[in-house]
Amino acid sequence: MSETIHANEITNAIAKVEGEVIAANNPKDLEYFLYHEKRFERMAQSIVKSVPRGGKILDIGSHYLHSSMVLTQLGYKVFAVDVSAFWEIDFIKARMADFDIEGIPENDLESFESVAEMPNTYDVVLFTEILEHITFNPVNFWRKVYGTLRDNGLIYLSTPNSLALPSLLRSSRNLLMLRGVGIKVSDIFSHVTYGHHWKEFSRTEIKTYFGMLSDDFDVCTNFFIFHKRVAGKGVRDWLWQSLIFIGHWLYYFSPTIEAIIKVNKGKGFKIDSPGYH
């Protein structure tokens, strides 16, 4: 199938999801979709190039099911994982039924018991915009992900680049003014735990991260940008947007990292989860 047909299919799939989101009339749902629309397009392009139609995809951190809905329309069978609270939302329930998405409730990703009985099941594990939110030791989680993937399966990951130009300048300013480092204290109190970016990664760190876990992870990374130029609310907003695009032009300071990790099973894991003794 030609790249043009792929592109048309992806465009149509995203347009249908947008219609679904608009019809749901939920402001947070719509805001998230519009902000991440180009990221969904990038993700779909990468999956279609790498995985035959009909493959099984585990979408971890499926949120409002935007990615899941796009991929089901492209011929994949999607199993969506998120905390139980999401499966109680009416429009999420409707989307699961309308798009034939199977929901998997999981309130503790550290143990990830919901996939314990699913060895060698999935062709792709989707893990987009989640890595930066992890607050627990992730070794056991990735061991479970490894186990649930088929041999030669893929982990598709996207995450903010810790070296993105706005982040670097903001951190430098806070350090020079002796305000501190990391997320703001006010952010700790104003979001649920998984709302924070506790740790953002550089491209080198992502390769080191998976290399420490197992030699079976073959990591390929790319930089990309999904932000749209929009009318700013003032000078600070205009400056932030300008820095995003300048950083992307400078390549290593691009705002987002895409990692496509091929899992060649054989050697297993090199490290175990630490204990308290």
mmCIF file of C-alpha atoms in Angstrom:
data_model
loop_
_atom_site.group_PDB
_atom_site.id
_atom_site.type_symbol
_atom_site.label_atom_id
_atom_site.label_comp_id
_atom_site.label_asym_id
_atom_site.label_seq_id
_atom_site.Cartn_x
_atom_site.Cartn_y
_atom_site.Cartn_z
ATOM 1 C CA MET A 1 0.000 0.000 0.000
ATOM 2 C CA SER A 2 1.428 3.400 -0.993
ATOM 3 C CA GLU A 3 2.416 6.129 1.442
ATOM 4 C CA THR A 4 -0.237 8.382 -0.116
ATOM 5 C CA ILE A 5 -2.997 5.897 0.717
ATOM 6 C CA HIS A 6 -1.571 5.529 4.233
ATOM 7 C CA ALA A 7 -1.555 9.306 4.660
ATOM 8 C CA ASN A 8 -5.149 9.603 3.445
ATOM 9 C CA GLU A 9 -6.285 6.842 5.784
ATOM 10 C CA ILE A 10 -4.572 8.473 8.742
ATOM 11 C CA THR A 11 -6.054 11.868 7.888
ATOM 12 C CA ASN A 12 -9.540 10.366 7.667
ATOM 13 C CA ALA A 13 -9.095 8.442 10.924
ATOM 14 C CA ILE A 14 -7.996 11.540 12.812
ATOM 15 C CA ALA A 15 -10.882 13.555 11.333
ATOM 16 C CA LYS A 16 -13.356 10.934 12.555
ATOM 17 C CA VAL A 17 -11.846 11.036 16.045
ATOM 18 C CA GLU A 18 -12.087 14.826 16.029
ATOM 19 C CA GLY A 19 -15.777 14.538 15.196
ATOM 20 C CA GLU A 20 -16.212 12.092 18.059
ATOM 21 C CA VAL A 21 -14.457 14.469 20.445
ATOM 22 C CA ILE A 22 -16.504 17.484 19.369
ATOM 23 C CA ALA A 23 -19.727 15.497 19.769
ATOM 24 C CA ALA A 24 -18.758 14.492 23.323
ATOM 25 C CA ASN A 25 -18.740 18.180 24.283
ATOM 26 C CA ASN A 26 -16.137 17.770 27.024
ATOM 27 C CA PRO A 27 -13.761 20.779 27.205
ATOM 28 C CA LYS A 28 -10.757 18.848 28.599
ATOM 29 C CA ASP A 29 -11.211 16.096 26.024
ATOM 30 C CA LEU A 30 -11.307 18.620 23.171
ATOM 31 C CA GLU A 31 -8.398 20.686 24.494
ATOM 32 C CA TYR A 32 -6.190 17.597 24.788
ATOM 33 C CA PHE A 33 -7.095 16.331 21.324
ATOM 34 C CA LEU A 34 -6.447 19.657 19.591
ATOM 35 C CA TYR A 35 -3.100 20.130 21.348
ATOM 36 C CA HIS A 36 -1.884 16.591 20.526
ATOM 37 C CA GLU A 37 -3.485 16.112 17.097
ATOM 38 C CA LYS A 38 -0.199 16.247 15.174
ATOM 39 C CA ARG A 39 1.352 13.829 17.657
ATOM 40 C CA PHE A 40 -1.423 11.314 16.948
ATOM 41 C CA GLU A 41 -0.644 11.686 13.251
ATOM 42 C CA ARG A 42 3.077 11.075 13.815
ATOM 43 C CA MET A 43 2.355 8.023 15.972
ATOM 44 C CA ALA A 44 -0.011 6.534 13.379
ATOM 45 C CA GLN A 45 2.509 7.056 10.571
ATOM 46 C CA SER A 46 5.219 5.242 12.526
ATOM 47 C CA ILE A 47 2.972 2.324 13.510
ATOM 48 C CA VAL A 48 1.632 1.798 9.962
ATOM 49 C CA LYS A 49 5.197 1.743 8.577
ATOM 50 C CA SER A 50 6.352 -0.820 11.133
ATOM 51 C CA VAL A 51 3.429 -3.142 11.945
ATOM 52 C CA PRO A 52 1.080 -5.031 9.572
ATOM 53 C CA ARG A 53 -2.640 -4.362 9.840
ATOM 54 C CA GLY A 54 -4.425 -6.729 12.171
ATOM 55 C CA GLY A 55 -1.709 -6.525 14.829
ATOM 56 C CA LYS A 56 -2.592 -6.321 18.503
ATOM 57 C CA ILE A 57 -1.687 -3.098 20.293
ATOM 58 C CA LEU A 58 -1.602 -2.465 24.053
ATOM 59 C CA ASP A 59 -2.177 1.257 24.644
ATOM 60 C CA ILE A 60 -0.869 1.980 28.155
ATOM 61 C CA GLY A 61 -2.142 5.252 29.577
ATOM 62 C CA SER A 62 -4.938 5.399 27.015
ATOM 63 C CA HIS A 63 -6.532 8.473 28.626
ATOM 64 C CA TYR A 64 -9.456 9.647 26.435
ATOM 65 C CA LEU A 65 -8.793 6.856 23.873
ATOM 66 C CA HIS A 66 -7.693 9.238 21.118
ATOM 67 C CA SER A 67 -4.752 7.078 19.987
ATOM 68 C CA SER A 68 -6.786 3.897 20.405
ATOM 69 C CA MET A 69 -9.587 5.219 18.201
ATOM 70 C CA VAL A 70 -7.164 6.259 15.453
ATOM 71 C CA LEU A 71 -5.432 2.869 15.415
ATOM 72 C CA THR A 72 -8.618 0.794 15.374
ATOM 73 C CA GLN A 73 -9.670 2.606 12.206
ATOM 74 C CA LEU A 74 -6.328 1.700 10.639
ATOM 75 C CA GLY A 75 -6.990 -1.999 11.103
ATOM 76 C CA TYR A 76 -5.431 -2.781 14.480
ATOM 77 C CA LYS A 77 -6.989 -4.468 17.496
ATOM 78 C CA VAL A 78 -6.429 -2.182 20.476
ATOM 79 C CA PHE A 79 -6.460 -3.021 24.174
ATOM 80 C CA ALA A 80 -6.476 0.137 26.289
ATOM 81 C CA VAL A 81 -4.990 0.383 29.794
ATOM 82 C CA ASP A 82 -5.709 3.119 32.317
ATOM 83 C CA VAL A 83 -6.853 3.656 35.896
ATOM 84 C CA SER A 84 -10.350 2.474 36.820
ATOM 85 C CA ALA A 85 -11.717 6.011 37.013
ATOM 86 C CA PHE A 86 -11.533 6.377 33.219
ATOM 87 C CA TRP A 87 -13.721 3.328 32.624
ATOM 88 C CA GLU A 88 -16.508 4.948 34.638
ATOM 89 C CA ILE A 89 -16.810 7.960 32.300
ATOM 90 C CA ASP A 90 -19.841 7.689 30.014
ATOM 91 C CA PHE A 91 -18.216 8.969 26.817
ATOM 92 C CA ILE A 92 -15.250 6.637 27.361
ATOM 93 C CA LYS A 93 -17.636 3.683 27.652
ATOM 94 C CA ALA A 94 -19.364 4.769 24.436
ATOM 95 C CA ARG A 95 -16.042 5.013 22.573
ATOM 96 C CA MET A 96 -15.013 1.545 23.683
ATOM 97 C CA ALA A 97 -18.236 0.130 22.257
ATOM 98 C CA ASP A 98 -18.285 2.206 19.059
ATOM 99 C CA PHE A 99 -14.647 1.512 18.141
ATOM 100 C CA ASP A 100 -14.417 -2.060 19.486
ATOM 101 C CA ILE A 101 -11.703 -1.201 22.014
ATOM 102 C CA GLU A 102 -11.138 -3.528 24.959
ATOM 103 C CA GLY A 103 -10.483 -1.722 28.239
ATOM 104 C CA ILE A 104 -8.095 -3.042 30.881
ATOM 105 C CA PRO A 105 -8.361 -1.316 34.281
ATOM 106 C CA GLU A 106 -5.002 -0.982 36.043
ATOM 107 C CA ASN A 107 -4.460 1.111 39.166
ATOM 108 C CA ASP A 108 -0.897 0.006 39.916
ATOM 109 C CA LEU A 109 1.486 0.029 36.970
ATOM 110 C CA GLU A 110 4.410 -0.869 39.206
ATOM 111 C CA SER A 111 3.005 -4.390 39.676
ATOM 112 C CA PHE A 112 1.027 -4.377 36.385
ATOM 113 C CA GLU A 113 -0.847 -7.547 37.345
ATOM 114 C CA SER A 114 -3.517 -6.983 34.681
ATOM 115 C CA VAL A 115 -1.160 -8.357 31.996
ATOM 116 C CA ALA A 116 0.345 -11.170 34.067
ATOM 117 C CA GLU A 117 -1.641 -13.819 32.176
ATOM 118 C CA MET A 118 -0.971 -12.344 28.722
ATOM 119 C CA PRO A 119 2.499 -13.605 27.684
ATOM 120 C CA ASN A 120 3.653 -13.033 24.093
ATOM 121 C CA THR A 121 0.323 -11.447 23.185
ATOM 122 C CA TYR A 122 0.925 -8.015 21.667
ATOM 123 C CA ASP A 123 2.735 -6.765 18.575
ATOM 124 C CA VAL A 124 3.050 -3.210 19.911
ATOM 125 C CA VAL A 125 3.014 -1.575 23.321
ATOM 126 C CA LEU A 126 2.082 2.088 23.009
ATOM 127 C CA PHE A 127 3.519 4.272 25.777
ATOM 128 C CA THR A 128 3.036 7.888 24.724
ATOM 129 C CA GLU A 129 3.560 10.895 27.002
ATOM 130 C CA ILE A 130 3.742 8.610 30.066
ATOM 131 C CA LEU A 131 7.448 8.008 30.759
ATOM 132 C CA GLU A 132 7.888 11.477 32.253
ATOM 133 C CA HIS A 133 5.072 10.813 34.766
ATOM 134 C CA ILE A 134 6.475 7.623 36.336
ATOM 135 C CA THR A 135 7.171 7.995 40.073
ATOM 136 C CA PHE A 136 7.794 4.327 40.969
ATOM 137 C CA ASN A 137 10.785 2.081 40.295
ATOM 138 C CA PRO A 138 10.046 0.923 36.717
ATOM 139 C CA VAL A 139 12.056 -2.319 36.458
ATOM 140 C CA ASN A 140 9.173 -4.686 37.230
ATOM 141 C CA PHE A 141 6.826 -2.690 34.976
ATOM 142 C CA TRP A 142 9.127 -3.026 31.968
ATOM 143 C CA ARG A 143 9.669 -6.691 32.751
ATOM 144 C CA LYS A 144 5.882 -7.155 32.467
ATOM 145 C CA VAL A 145 5.806 -5.147 29.222
ATOM 146 C CA TYR A 146 8.648 -7.300 27.855
ATOM 147 C CA GLY A 147 6.744 -10.459 28.789
ATOM 148 C CA THR A 148 3.486 -9.416 27.171
ATOM 149 C CA LEU A 149 5.147 -8.518 23.835
ATOM 150 C CA ARG A 150 5.703 -11.034 21.072
ATOM 151 C CA ASP A 151 9.258 -11.661 19.937
ATOM 152 C CA ASN A 152 10.282 -8.865 17.536
ATOM 153 C CA GLY A 153 7.425 -6.753 18.878
ATOM 154 C CA LEU A 154 7.738 -2.994 19.342
ATOM 155 C CA ILE A 155 7.467 -0.455 22.116
ATOM 156 C CA TYR A 156 6.396 2.895 20.691
ATOM 157 C CA LEU A 157 7.226 5.731 23.050
ATOM 158 C CA SER A 158 7.002 9.502 22.864
ATOM 159 C CA THR A 159 8.088 11.865 25.614
ATOM 160 C CA PRO A 160 9.172 15.498 26.070
ATOM 161 C CA ASN A 161 12.849 16.163 25.437
ATOM 162 C CA SER A 162 14.516 17.322 28.655
ATOM 163 C CA LEU A 163 16.836 19.413 26.478
ATOM 164 C CA ALA A 164 13.982 21.301 24.801
ATOM 165 C CA LEU A 165 14.966 24.951 24.593
ATOM 166 C CA PRO A 166 12.148 26.417 26.761
ATOM 167 C CA SER A 167 12.825 23.857 29.508
ATOM 168 C CA LEU A 168 16.550 24.578 29.515
ATOM 169 C CA LEU A 169 16.057 28.314 29.709
ATOM 170 C CA ARG A 170 13.388 28.056 32.415
ATOM 171 C CA SER A 171 15.583 25.776 34.532
ATOM 172 C CA SER A 172 18.606 28.048 34.042
ATOM 173 C CA ARG A 173 16.604 31.106 35.066
ATOM 174 C CA ASN A 174 15.264 29.415 38.203
ATOM 175 C CA LEU A 175 18.752 28.253 39.155
ATOM 176 C CA LEU A 176 20.317 31.680 38.635
ATOM 177 C CA MET A 177 17.559 33.291 40.728
ATOM 178 C CA LEU A 178 18.044 30.633 43.442
ATOM 179 C CA ARG A 179 14.409 29.535 43.162
ATOM 180 C CA GLY A 180 15.240 25.829 43.002
ATOM 181 C CA VAL A 181 15.193 23.030 40.423
ATOM 182 C CA GLY A 182 12.500 20.670 39.163
ATOM 183 C CA ILE A 183 8.744 21.188 39.229
ATOM 184 C CA LYS A 184 7.264 24.088 41.178
ATOM 185 C CA VAL A 185 5.862 23.554 44.674
ATOM 186 C CA SER A 186 2.530 24.995 43.537
ATOM 187 C CA ASP A 187 2.333 22.314 40.821
ATOM 188 C CA ILE A 188 2.736 19.556 43.411
ATOM 189 C CA PHE A 189 -0.438 20.707 45.141
ATOM 190 C CA SER A 190 -2.529 21.569 42.083
ATOM 191 C CA HIS A 191 -2.393 18.274 40.151
ATOM 192 C CA VAL A 192 -3.048 14.622 40.784
ATOM 193 C CA THR A 193 0.229 12.707 41.084
ATOM 194 C CA TYR A 194 0.300 11.474 37.497
ATOM 195 C CA GLY A 195 -0.234 15.042 36.275
ATOM 196 C CA HIS A 196 3.395 15.996 36.923
ATOM 197 C CA HIS A 197 6.448 15.643 34.739
ATOM 198 C CA TRP A 198 8.644 14.237 37.506
ATOM 199 C CA LYS A 199 11.485 13.314 35.170
ATOM 200 C CA GLU A 200 11.949 14.276 31.534
ATOM 201 C CA PHE A 201 14.613 12.500 29.469
ATOM 202 C CA SER A 202 17.144 13.340 26.791
ATOM 203 C CA ARG A 203 17.701 11.058 23.795
ATOM 204 C CA THR A 204 20.929 9.748 25.353
ATOM 205 C CA GLU A 205 19.157 9.011 28.633
ATOM 206 C CA ILE A 206 16.419 7.010 26.885
ATOM 207 C CA LYS A 207 19.035 4.816 25.207
ATOM 208 C CA THR A 208 20.859 4.392 28.517
ATOM 209 C CA TYR A 209 17.574 3.637 30.308
ATOM 210 C CA PHE A 210 16.581 0.724 28.071
ATOM 211 C CA GLY A 211 20.176 -0.444 27.671
ATOM 212 C CA MET A 212 20.432 -0.880 31.444
ATOM 213 C CA LEU A 213 17.237 -2.964 31.483
ATOM 214 C CA SER A 214 18.103 -5.480 28.764
ATOM 215 C CA ASP A 215 20.316 -6.101 25.755
ATOM 216 C CA ASP A 216 17.157 -7.280 23.993
ATOM 217 C CA PHE A 217 15.965 -3.679 23.549
ATOM 218 C CA ASP A 218 17.077 -2.151 20.237
ATOM 219 C CA VAL A 219 16.341 1.582 20.575
ATOM 220 C CA CYS A 220 15.893 3.971 17.647
ATOM 221 C CA THR A 221 15.122 7.600 18.503
ATOM 222 C CA ASN A 222 13.945 10.592 16.488
ATOM 223 C CA PHE A 223 13.137 14.202 17.298
ATOM 224 C CA PHE A 224 9.859 15.758 16.196
ATOM 225 C CA ILE A 225 7.481 18.623 16.868
ATOM 226 C CA PHE A 226 3.714 18.484 17.134
ATOM 227 C CA HIS A 227 3.013 21.948 18.523
ATOM 228 C CA LYS A 228 0.910 24.277 16.401
ATOM 229 C CA ARG A 229 1.553 27.966 15.986
ATOM 230 C CA VAL A 230 -1.405 29.720 17.565
ATOM 231 C CA ALA A 231 -2.231 33.322 18.353
ATOM 232 C CA GLY A 232 -0.444 34.092 21.614
ATOM 233 C CA LYS A 233 -1.974 35.641 24.702
ATOM 234 C CA GLY A 234 0.982 37.935 25.223
ATOM 235 C CA VAL A 235 4.735 38.347 24.932
ATOM 236 C CA ARG A 236 5.549 35.388 27.201
ATOM 237 C CA ASP A 237 3.332 33.040 25.179
ATOM 238 C CA TRP A 238 4.838 34.281 21.918
ATOM 239 C CA LEU A 239 8.348 33.797 23.330
ATOM 240 C CA TRP A 240 7.569 30.234 24.510
ATOM 241 C CA GLN A 241 6.227 29.260 21.073
ATOM 242 C CA SER A 242 9.221 30.838 19.342
ATOM 243 C CA LEU A 243 11.641 28.902 21.547
ATOM 244 C CA ILE A 244 9.834 25.641 20.724
ATOM 245 C CA PHE A 245 10.303 26.163 16.980
ATOM 246 C CA ILE A 246 13.865 27.492 17.286
ATOM 247 C CA GLY A 247 14.751 24.457 19.405
ATOM 248 C CA HIS A 248 13.321 22.124 16.762
ATOM 249 C CA TRP A 249 15.384 23.878 14.100
ATOM 250 C CA LEU A 250 18.473 23.326 16.285
ATOM 251 C CA TYR A 251 17.610 19.575 16.309
ATOM 252 C CA TYR A 252 19.001 18.416 19.680
ATOM 253 C CA PHE A 253 16.808 20.981 21.444
ATOM 254 C CA SER A 254 13.645 19.785 19.676
ATOM 255 C CA PRO A 255 10.608 19.513 21.997
ATOM 256 C CA THR A 256 9.690 15.832 21.646
ATOM 257 C CA ILE A 257 11.440 12.481 21.344
ATOM 258 C CA GLU A 258 10.004 9.465 19.553
ATOM 259 C CA ALA A 259 11.538 6.109 20.485
ATOM 260 C CA ILE A 260 10.790 2.938 18.544
ATOM 261 C CA ILE A 261 12.155 0.023 20.534
ATOM 262 C CA LYS A 262 12.363 -3.385 18.894
ATOM 263 C CA VAL A 263 12.285 -6.271 21.361
ATOM 264 C CA ASN A 264 14.472 -9.183 20.228
ATOM 265 C CA LYS A 265 13.830 -11.692 22.993
ATOM 266 C CA GLY A 266 16.740 -13.847 24.062
ATOM 267 C CA LYS A 267 18.910 -12.525 26.866
ATOM 268 C CA GLY A 268 16.213 -11.297 29.244
ATOM 269 C CA PHE A 269 16.645 -8.589 31.886
ATOM 270 C CA LYS A 270 19.988 -7.502 33.326
ATOM 271 C CA ILE A 271 18.696 -5.951 36.568
ATOM 272 C CA ASP A 272 16.118 -6.655 39.255
ATOM 273 C CA SER A 273 13.883 -4.294 41.188
ATOM 274 C CA PRO A 274 15.699 -3.020 44.296
ATOM 275 C CA GLY A 275 14.478 -4.028 47.746
ATOM 276 C CA TYR A 276 14.590 -2.411 51.180
ATOM 277 C CA HIS A 277 17.265 -4.735 52.574
#
